[in-house]
């Protein structure tokens, strides 16, 4: 299995192909980030109308579920599998990279919870400002983080992991999401 992850355009990837699913999740995260950026302008022009409330609720739903699963997929399954596949100094390098990415997950999650409070008020029709700099900081941090995963982690995982490892990650992803396992 060899897939070009940067620019991967298959947002319908499934847990049967977990690396592709992780890449496709990045596409969905980018879409949610784009929605957030558009919401800033929309609120300034139209206020907290039905479209703004719907967009805020949609972004909340996504980051409260799919993004949480995505981080768990990486930290609980992908990163450990990559570490297990290596030995010596290569494992140290991967451990440093995956530890840094996991720490970034904590930063992104904290930023999300601050942003979520504002979006929740918007989704409920409140008239609260959504600062462009807050959204830009959040979406920019996510973009930088995903670029590292797409440029380094996913291609490395594709090279290092066995088919058995990939299948094990897919099973764990299905379990996390409550999807019946066919195996």
XYZ file of N, CA, C and O in Angstrom:
732
model
N 0.839 -1.177 0.000
C 0.000 0.000 0.000
C 0.882 1.238 0.000
O 1.585 1.485 0.959
N 0.843 1.994 -1.038
C 1.546 3.259 -1.086
C 0.581 4.319 -1.571
O -0.037 4.176 -2.611
N 0.465 5.367 -0.797
C -0.473 6.441 -1.093
C 0.256 7.757 -0.962
O 1.047 7.931 -0.056
N -0.023 8.672 -1.852
C 0.494 10.021 -1.728
C -0.415 10.771 -0.770
O -1.553 11.055 -1.082
N 0.057 11.081 0.418
C -0.782 11.718 1.421
C -0.961 13.208 1.199
O -2.068 13.696 1.297
N 0.111 13.972 0.907
C -0.130 15.400 0.704
C -1.107 15.614 -0.440
O -0.986 15.029 -1.505
N -2.127 16.400 -0.157
C -3.123 16.676 -1.181
C -4.079 15.544 -1.403
O -4.890 15.595 -2.326
N -4.020 14.502 -0.592
C -4.913 13.352 -0.744
C -6.344 13.843 -0.815
O -6.790 14.628 0.006
N -7.087 13.403 -1.813
C -8.411 13.972 -2.047
C -9.540 12.999 -1.791
O -10.625 13.181 -2.308
N -9.331 11.975 -0.996
C -10.377 10.995 -0.758
C -11.018 11.101 0.603
O -10.739 10.290 1.470
N -11.876 12.104 0.833
C -12.433 12.278 2.164
C -13.357 11.143 2.584
O -13.781 11.088 3.711
N -13.648 10.209 1.714
C -14.512 9.096 2.061
C -13.726 7.867 2.503
O -14.289 6.791 2.628
N -12.425 7.998 2.729
C -11.614 6.873 3.177
C -12.213 6.295 4.458
O -12.867 6.995 5.216
N -11.963 5.012 4.694
C -12.572 4.355 5.851
C -11.511 3.730 6.746
O -10.332 3.728 6.418
N -11.975 3.136 7.833
C -11.066 2.472 8.765
C -10.419 1.247 8.150
O -9.477 0.707 8.722
N -10.908 0.799 7.006
C -10.260 -0.313 6.292
C -8.911 0.131 5.730
O -8.060 -0.701 5.441
N -8.744 1.426 5.554
C -7.481 2.014 5.094
C -7.161 3.162 6.061
O -7.373 4.334 5.757
N -6.662 2.838 7.266
C -6.547 3.848 8.319
C -5.623 5.026 8.007
O -5.919 6.146 8.426
N -4.535 4.812 7.286
C -3.664 5.945 6.971
C -4.376 6.921 6.044
O -4.276 8.146 6.216
N -5.095 6.373 5.078
C -5.863 7.225 4.183
C -6.983 7.926 4.939
O -7.304 9.083 4.675
N -7.571 7.238 5.916
C -8.629 7.863 6.710
C -8.073 9.032 7.524
O -8.728 10.080 7.626
N -6.886 8.868 8.083
C -6.277 9.975 8.818
C -6.021 11.160 7.899
O -6.270 12.314 8.271
N -5.536 10.899 6.693
C -5.302 11.977 5.729
C -6.626 12.628 5.325
O -6.714 13.849 5.213
N -7.655 11.824 5.120
C -8.962 12.367 4.749
C -9.541 13.195 5.884
O -10.216 14.205 5.638
N -9.269 12.807 7.097
C -9.732 13.583 8.246
C -9.113 14.982 8.211
O -9.767 15.964 8.562
N -7.885 15.080 7.775
C -7.248 16.395 7.656
C -8.016 17.270 6.679
O -8.141 18.476 6.891
N -8.507 16.682 5.610
C -9.310 17.449 4.654
C -10.560 17.973 5.337
O -10.934 19.145 5.194
N -11.200 17.132 6.136
C -12.410 17.569 6.846
C -12.084 18.624 7.900
O -12.850 19.570 8.099
N -10.946 18.493 8.573
C -10.541 19.518 9.542
C -10.335 20.843 8.830
O -10.767 21.893 9.310
N -9.670 20.807 7.668
C -9.463 22.044 6.903
C -10.802 22.671 6.520
O -10.960 23.895 6.559
N -11.769 21.851 6.141
C -13.097 22.378 5.795
C -13.742 23.057 6.999
O -14.358 24.112 6.871
N -13.614 22.445 8.172
C -14.177 23.055 9.383
C -13.448 24.361 9.711
O -14.078 25.341 10.115
N -12.138 24.376 9.526
C -11.365 25.601 9.746
C -11.787 26.686 8.758
O -11.910 27.857 9.137
N -12.026 26.312 7.507
C -12.515 27.276 6.510
C -13.872 27.834 6.930
O -14.136 29.027 6.779
N -14.728 26.965 7.459
C -16.039 27.418 7.943
C -15.857 28.431 9.067
O -16.545 29.469 9.100
N -14.943 28.160 9.982
C -14.677 29.104 11.070
C -14.222 30.461 10.531
O -14.680 31.509 11.007
N -13.324 30.426 9.556
C -12.830 31.682 8.983
C -13.957 32.455 8.291
O -14.055 33.679 8.433
N -14.823 31.740 7.577
C -15.960 32.403 6.924
C -16.965 32.918 7.958
O -17.607 33.940 7.749
N -17.096 32.216 9.070
C -18.040 32.607 10.104
C -17.673 33.963 10.701
O -18.561 34.759 11.021
N -16.401 34.245 10.844
C -15.973 35.549 11.365
C -16.559 36.664 10.511
O -17.194 37.597 11.024
N -16.386 36.568 9.204
C -16.896 37.594 8.288
C -18.421 37.601 8.261
O -19.053 38.667 8.234
N -19.014 36.421 8.273
C -20.472 36.314 8.229
C -21.108 37.014 9.438
O -22.097 37.735 9.301
N -20.545 36.790 10.612
C -21.091 37.409 11.816
C -21.013 38.929 11.751
O -21.946 39.621 12.184
N -19.930 39.451 11.200
C -19.792 40.908 11.076
C -20.846 41.482 10.145
O -21.388 42.560 10.380
N -21.148 40.754 9.076
C -22.090 41.250 8.070
C -23.549 40.949 8.408
O -24.424 41.773 8.196
N -23.814 39.752 8.930
C -25.200 39.307 9.106
C -25.603 39.105 10.567
O -26.769 38.797 10.842
N -24.655 39.180 11.462
C -24.963 38.907 12.862
C -25.190 37.428 13.087
O -24.885 36.582 12.237
N -25.770 37.128 14.215
C -25.961 35.731 14.611
C -27.278 35.203 14.039
O -28.220 34.909 14.784
N -27.314 35.061 12.720
C -28.522 34.564 12.053
C -28.536 33.033 12.063
O -27.662 32.387 12.642
N -29.518 32.454 11.413
C -29.668 30.991 11.387
C -28.451 30.314 10.762
O -28.024 29.250 11.230
N -27.891 30.920 9.709
C -26.705 30.329 9.077
C -25.515 30.313 10.035
O -24.773 29.334 10.097
N -25.331 31.400 10.774
C -24.230 31.466 11.737
C -24.431 30.440 12.847
O -23.483 29.745 13.230
N -25.639 30.334 13.353
C -25.920 29.361 14.415
C -25.682 27.940 13.919
O -25.089 27.113 14.615
N -26.126 27.650 12.702
C -25.944 26.319 12.129
C -24.468 26.005 11.909
O -24.000 24.899 12.219
N -23.719 26.964 11.387
C -22.287 26.762 11.144
C -21.553 26.523 12.458
O -20.728 25.606 12.561
N -21.863 27.310 13.474
C -21.206 27.146 14.770
C -21.519 25.766 15.350
O -20.618 25.077 15.846
N -22.775 25.351 15.272
C -23.161 24.035 15.802
C -22.463 22.911 15.045
O -22.027 21.918 15.647
N -22.330 23.057 13.746
C -21.670 22.042 12.925
C -20.188 21.907 13.292
O -19.661 20.799 13.409
N -19.517 23.031 13.466
C -18.103 23.010 13.835
C -17.934 22.381 15.219
O -17.030 21.566 15.436
N -18.818 22.740 16.137
C -18.762 22.150 17.484
C -18.908 20.638 17.390
O -18.135 19.890 18.002
N -19.910 20.175 16.646
C -20.142 18.733 16.506
C -18.893 18.031 15.987
O -18.502 16.983 16.483
N -18.268 18.611 14.966
C -17.100 17.984 14.363
C -15.938 17.893 15.357
O -15.365 16.829 15.564
N -15.585 19.030 15.954
C -14.411 19.029 16.828
C -14.667 18.307 18.152
O -13.723 17.870 18.794
N -15.921 18.164 18.543
C -16.233 17.418 19.766
C -16.218 15.909 19.551
O -16.163 15.152 20.515
N -16.288 15.467 18.305
C -16.334 14.022 18.050
C -15.190 13.577 17.147
O -14.240 12.954 17.612
N -15.271 13.881 15.882
C -14.302 13.372 14.909
C -12.869 13.806 15.224
O -11.941 12.995 15.120
N -12.680 15.035 15.618
C -11.321 15.498 15.918
C -10.764 14.786 17.156
O -9.581 14.454 17.198
N -11.623 14.529 18.132
C -11.197 13.787 19.324
C -10.763 12.376 18.930
O -9.713 11.889 19.365
N -11.565 11.721 18.094
C -11.211 10.382 17.618
C -9.897 10.415 16.837
O -9.066 9.516 16.974
N -9.728 11.433 16.011
C -8.526 11.555 15.182
C -7.273 11.622 16.062
O -6.289 10.914 15.808
N -7.300 12.467 17.077
C -6.140 12.568 17.969
C -5.878 11.234 18.666
O -4.729 10.808 18.783
N -6.945 10.568 19.118
C -6.789 9.264 19.773
C -6.233 8.227 18.797
O -5.383 7.410 19.176
N -6.710 8.249 17.555
C -6.202 7.315 16.541
C -4.687 7.433 16.421
O -3.969 6.426 16.336
N -4.217 8.664 16.411
C -2.784 8.876 16.259
C -2.032 8.498 17.534
O -1.055 7.744 17.486
N -2.472 9.014 18.667
C -1.724 8.835 19.909
C -1.805 7.423 20.475
O -0.830 6.940 21.047
N -2.947 6.789 20.349
C -3.128 5.470 20.951
C -2.770 4.325 20.009
O -2.484 3.219 20.478
N -2.793 4.572 18.702
C -2.587 3.481 17.756
C -1.439 3.738 16.782
O -0.504 2.952 16.712
N -1.512 4.818 16.022
C -0.505 5.061 14.986
C 0.881 5.297 15.577
O 1.845 4.624 15.194
N 1.003 6.257 16.495
C 2.321 6.584 17.036
C 2.959 5.369 17.724
O 4.134 5.069 17.470
N 2.229 4.652 18.592
C 2.853 3.466 19.210
C 3.262 2.407 18.182
O 4.322 1.784 18.333
N 2.460 2.200 17.154
C 2.811 1.219 16.122
C 4.091 1.626 15.404
O 4.942 0.779 15.099
N 4.234 2.918 15.145
C 5.452 3.385 14.498
C 6.655 3.159 15.403
O 7.716 2.721 14.937
N 6.504 3.445 16.675
C 7.604 3.233 17.629
C 7.986 1.764 17.719
O 9.169 1.426 17.765
N 6.992 0.892 17.748
C 7.254 -0.543 17.833
C 7.992 -1.057 16.603
O 8.726 -2.042 16.684
N 7.816 -0.388 15.475
C 8.426 -0.861 14.231
C 9.900 -0.469 14.115
O 10.594 -0.947 13.225
N 10.374 0.373 15.006
C 11.740 0.881 14.902
C 12.589 0.430 16.081
O 12.082 0.018 17.111
N 13.889 0.570 15.915
C 14.816 0.248 16.996
C 15.926 1.292 17.017
O 16.156 1.990 16.030
N 16.602 1.391 18.131
C 17.777 2.251 18.236
C 17.478 3.718 18.072
O 16.466 4.225 18.530
N 18.367 4.417 17.384
C 18.254 5.871 17.271
C 17.042 6.281 16.450
O 16.498 7.365 16.645
N 16.603 5.443 15.513
C 15.410 5.769 14.747
C 14.191 5.867 15.657
O 13.361 6.741 15.501
N 14.084 4.965 16.631
C 12.967 4.991 17.572
C 13.003 6.265 18.408
O 11.965 6.843 18.707
N 14.197 6.712 18.779
C 14.327 7.948 19.553
C 13.813 9.120 18.731
O 13.066 9.970 19.234
N 14.170 9.180 17.477
C 13.713 10.243 16.580
C 12.192 10.232 16.456
O 11.546 11.275 16.556
N 11.628 9.072 16.248
C 10.172 8.954 16.114
C 9.498 9.301 17.437
O 8.474 9.995 17.453
N 10.060 8.873 18.538
C 9.483 9.180 19.850
C 9.451 10.692 20.073
O 8.458 11.237 20.551
N 10.535 11.372 19.726
C 10.577 12.833 19.880
C 9.524 13.498 19.005
O 8.821 14.400 19.450
N 9.402 13.046 17.770
C 8.432 13.633 16.852
C 7.003 13.379 17.329
O 6.187 14.293 17.378
N 6.701 12.136 17.699
C 5.337 11.814 18.110
C 4.997 12.461 19.452
O 3.850 12.880 19.663
N 5.964 12.588 20.332
C 5.722 13.286 21.606
C 5.409 14.755 21.357
O 4.518 15.325 21.992
N 6.146 15.364 20.440
C 5.886 16.770 20.104
C 4.499 16.927 19.484
O 3.772 17.881 19.802
N 4.119 16.000 18.611
C 2.795 16.070 17.995
C 1.692 15.853 19.021
O 0.654 16.533 18.993
N 1.896 14.937 19.962
C 0.911 14.726 21.024
C 0.787 15.983 21.885
O -0.325 16.365 22.276
N 1.902 16.639 22.173
C 1.854 17.891 22.935
C 1.090 18.960 22.157
O 0.321 19.739 22.736
N 1.288 18.992 20.840
C 0.519 19.921 20.012
C -0.966 19.599 20.077
O -1.804 20.504 20.067
N -1.313 18.311 20.141
C -2.727 17.935 20.293
C -3.299 18.593 21.549
O -4.416 19.103 21.532
N -2.540 18.574 22.662
C -3.028 19.192 23.900
C -3.235 20.692 23.701
O -4.213 21.258 24.180
N -2.302 21.334 22.998
C -2.416 22.770 22.726
C -3.645 23.045 21.855
O -4.415 23.969 22.136
N -3.829 22.244 20.815
C -4.983 22.423 19.928
C -6.288 22.188 20.681
O -7.270 22.912 20.468
N -6.297 21.194 21.550
C -7.507 20.912 22.325
C -7.832 22.058 23.270
O -8.994 22.443 23.414
N -6.823 22.628 23.913
C -7.052 23.776 24.801
C -7.579 24.966 24.009
O -8.521 25.646 24.447
N -6.980 25.216 22.854
C -7.455 26.313 22.005
C -8.887 26.049 21.543
O -9.706 26.971 21.476
N -9.185 24.781 21.246
C -10.544 24.428 20.830
C -11.543 24.737 21.941
O -12.595 25.307 21.695
N -11.244 24.353 23.172
C -12.205 24.558 24.259
C -12.468 26.037 24.502
O -13.600 26.428 24.820
N -11.472 26.883 24.330
C -11.687 28.326 24.448
C -12.583 28.824 23.312
O -13.521 29.595 23.525
N -12.295 28.371 22.102
C -13.092 28.751 20.937
C -14.494 28.164 21.015
O -15.475 28.798 20.632
N -14.617 26.966 21.537
C -15.902 26.273 21.640
C -16.902 27.075 22.473
O -18.094 27.125 22.152
N -16.439 27.688 23.553
C -17.326 28.496 24.400
C -17.985 29.604 23.587
O -19.180 29.870 23.731
N -17.215 30.241 22.740
C -17.744 31.312 21.894
C -18.716 30.730 20.875
O -19.820 31.256 20.678
N -18.332 29.640 20.232
C -19.190 29.026 19.220
C -20.490 28.508 19.825
O -21.548 28.584 19.184
N -20.428 27.997 21.026
C -21.635 27.508 21.685
C -22.616 28.657 21.895
O -23.818 28.512 21.630
N -22.108 29.787 22.327
C -22.993 30.947 22.499
C -23.581 31.379 21.159
O -24.766 31.704 21.069
N -22.763 31.358 20.108
C -23.266 31.713 18.773
C -24.323 30.712 18.339
O -25.385 31.096 17.833
N -24.075 29.424 18.537
C -25.023 28.393 18.103
C -26.352 28.522 18.827
O -27.386 28.094 18.322
N -26.323 29.141 20.009
C -27.550 29.337 20.785
C -28.169 30.708 20.543
O -29.115 31.094 21.221
N -27.616 31.452 19.569
C -28.195 32.731 19.183
C -27.668 33.930 19.940
O -28.198 35.034 19.784
N -26.648 33.748 20.734
C -26.080 34.866 21.481
C -25.321 35.819 20.579
O -24.847 35.461 19.508
N -25.236 37.051 21.002
C -24.507 38.044 20.199
C -23.137 38.256 20.818
O -22.915 39.158 21.613
N -22.232 37.395 20.461
C -20.862 37.457 20.959
C -19.926 37.598 19.764
O -20.196 37.059 18.694
N -18.880 38.332 19.959
C -17.921 38.537 18.868
C -17.028 37.306 18.720
O -16.633 36.682 19.702
N -16.740 36.982 17.499
C -15.793 35.925 17.171
C -14.579 36.622 16.560
O -14.612 37.041 15.406
N -13.542 36.780 17.357
C -12.369 37.544 16.929
C -11.598 36.814 15.842
O -11.297 35.624 15.976
N -11.291 37.543 14.789
C -10.547 36.959 13.670
C -9.208 36.393 14.140
O -8.814 35.306 13.720
N -8.519 37.114 15.025
C -7.196 36.642 15.458
C -7.299 35.322 16.226
O -6.404 34.484 16.129
N -8.377 35.102 16.950
C -8.571 33.846 17.679
C -8.758 32.693 16.704
O -8.139 31.635 16.843
N -9.606 32.902 15.717
C -9.861 31.869 14.708
C -8.610 31.624 13.869
O -8.256 30.475 13.597
N -7.933 32.683 13.468
C -6.719 32.528 12.662
C -5.618 31.797 13.425
O -4.891 30.978 12.851
N -5.490 32.062 14.725
C -4.492 31.354 15.522
C -4.820 29.866 15.594
O -3.943 29.017 15.426
N -6.093 29.541 15.817
C -6.523 28.148 15.900
C -6.337 27.435 14.561
O -5.723 26.365 14.499
N -6.848 28.023 13.486
C -6.767 27.363 12.185
C -5.323 27.293 11.692
O -4.928 26.303 11.076
N -4.528 28.299 11.988
C -3.118 28.281 11.593
C -2.336 27.196 12.324
O -1.524 26.498 11.723
N -2.603 27.048 13.622
C -1.924 26.004 14.401
C -2.306 24.625 13.874
O -1.452 23.746 13.738
N -3.584 24.433 13.569
C -4.014 23.146 13.024
C -3.369 22.896 11.667
O -2.915 21.785 11.369
N -3.303 23.916 10.821
C -2.716 23.750 9.487
C -1.247 23.334 9.582
O -0.806 22.417 8.880
N -0.497 24.001 10.456
C 0.928 23.655 10.617
C 1.078 22.229 11.140
O 1.927 21.464 10.667
N 0.258 21.863 12.102
C 0.306 20.530 12.690
C -0.002 19.458 11.636
O 0.729 18.476 11.515
N -1.066 19.662 10.885
C -1.446 18.666 9.868
C -0.397 18.549 8.776
O -0.177 17.458 8.247
N 0.261 19.654 8.450
C 1.294 19.610 7.408
C 2.439 18.700 7.821
O 2.938 17.920 7.013
N 2.835 18.754 9.073
C 3.894 17.860 9.569
C 3.436 16.407 9.474
O 4.184 15.530 9.030
N 2.197 16.157 9.893
C 1.697 14.787 9.827
C 1.640 14.278 8.390
O 1.987 13.134 8.116
N 1.210 15.138 7.469
C 1.091 14.722 6.070
C 2.442 14.583 5.384
O 2.635 13.684 4.569
N 3.356 15.475 5.700
C 4.671 15.450 5.048
C 5.604 14.408 5.646
O 6.454 13.865 4.939
N 5.469 14.131 6.948
C 6.422 13.259 7.616
C 5.795 11.988 8.198
O 6.252 10.891 7.904
N 4.776 12.141 9.027
C 4.261 11.001 9.786
C 3.573 9.972 8.892
O 3.900 8.783 8.948
N 2.604 10.392 8.103
C 1.849 9.417 7.309
C 2.723 8.711 6.266
O 2.643 7.484 6.141
N 3.576 9.417 5.530
C 4.457 8.690 4.607
C 5.411 7.736 5.338
O 5.678 6.631 4.860
N 5.901 8.156 6.513
C 6.786 7.295 7.288
C 6.028 6.052 7.764
O 6.541 4.936 7.680
N 4.805 6.259 8.246
C 3.986 5.125 8.696
C 3.726 4.170 7.543
O 3.771 2.950 7.710
N 3.472 4.709 6.370
C 3.216 3.878 5.192
C 4.427 2.996 4.871
O 4.274 1.846 4.468
N 5.631 3.537 5.072
C 6.857 2.769 4.813
C 7.157 1.765 5.921
O 7.628 0.668 5.648
N 6.900 2.139 7.155
C 7.346 1.342 8.302
C 6.386 0.243 8.733
O 6.827 -0.797 9.209
N 5.096 0.491 8.613
C 4.125 -0.415 9.221
C 3.782 -1.588 8.310
O 3.634 -1.430 7.106
N 3.643 -2.733 8.936
C 3.250 -3.938 8.199
C 1.743 -3.920 7.952
O 1.005 -3.132 8.565
N 1.297 -4.802 7.090
C -0.136 -4.919 6.837
C -0.866 -5.289 8.126
O -1.953 -4.792 8.397
N -0.233 -6.141 8.945
C -0.824 -6.504 10.236
C -1.002 -5.269 11.130
O -2.043 -5.101 11.777
N 0.017 -4.402 11.167
C -0.072 -3.164 11.955
C -1.226 -2.288 11.454
O -1.998 -1.750 12.248
N -1.318 -2.151 10.143
C -2.373 -1.333 9.537
C -3.749 -1.893 9.898
O -4.659 -1.141 10.273
N -3.889 -3.198 9.803
C -5.173 -3.828 10.144
C -5.507 -3.629 11.617
O -6.663 -3.368 11.976
N -4.501 -3.729 12.477
C -4.709 -3.535 13.916
C -5.156 -2.093 14.199
O -6.066 -1.860 15.002
N -4.551 -1.135 13.537
C -4.937 0.270 13.701
C -6.375 0.468 13.217
O -7.171 1.136 13.880
N -6.710 -0.124 12.084
C -8.076 -0.020 11.566
C -9.101 -0.591 12.534
O -10.169 -0.006 12.747
N -8.780 -1.739 13.131
C -9.695 -2.344 14.125
C -9.880 -1.417 15.319
O -10.991 -1.232 15.814
N -8.793 -0.842 15.795
C -8.876 0.072 16.937
C -9.713 1.302 16.587
O -10.499 1.781 17.416
N -9.568 1.791 15.367
C -10.363 2.945 14.931
C -11.850 2.587 14.900
O -12.691 3.393 15.321
N -12.161 1.402 14.403
C -13.570 0.976 14.360
C -14.128 0.856 15.780
O -15.240 1.321 16.056
N -13.372 0.247 16.653
C -13.812 0.094 18.037
C -14.073 1.448 18.686
O -15.095 1.646 19.343
N -13.159 2.393 18.482
C -13.288 3.737 19.048
C -14.577 4.409 18.573
O -15.181 5.191 19.296
N -14.984 4.126 17.357
C -16.157 4.759 16.763
C -17.431 3.913 16.885
O -18.483 4.298 16.391
N -17.308 2.749 17.497
C -18.469 1.882 17.648
C -18.904 1.221 16.351
O -20.073 0.857 16.177
N -17.957 1.040 15.434
C -18.240 0.394 14.154
C -17.966 -1.083 14.295
O -16.890 -1.479 14.761
N -18.908 -1.943 13.914
C -18.671 -3.392 14.022
C -17.429 -3.811 13.234
O -17.197 -3.323 12.139
N -16.660 -4.704 13.829
C -15.440 -5.191 13.191
C -15.776 -6.471 12.421
O -16.330 -7.403 12.988
N -15.424 -6.504 11.143
C -15.704 -7.662 10.297
C -14.687 -8.778 10.483
O -14.902 -9.881 10.027
N -13.547 -8.458 11.095
C -12.481 -9.455 11.218
C -12.657 -10.321 12.436
O -13.287 -10.053 13.377
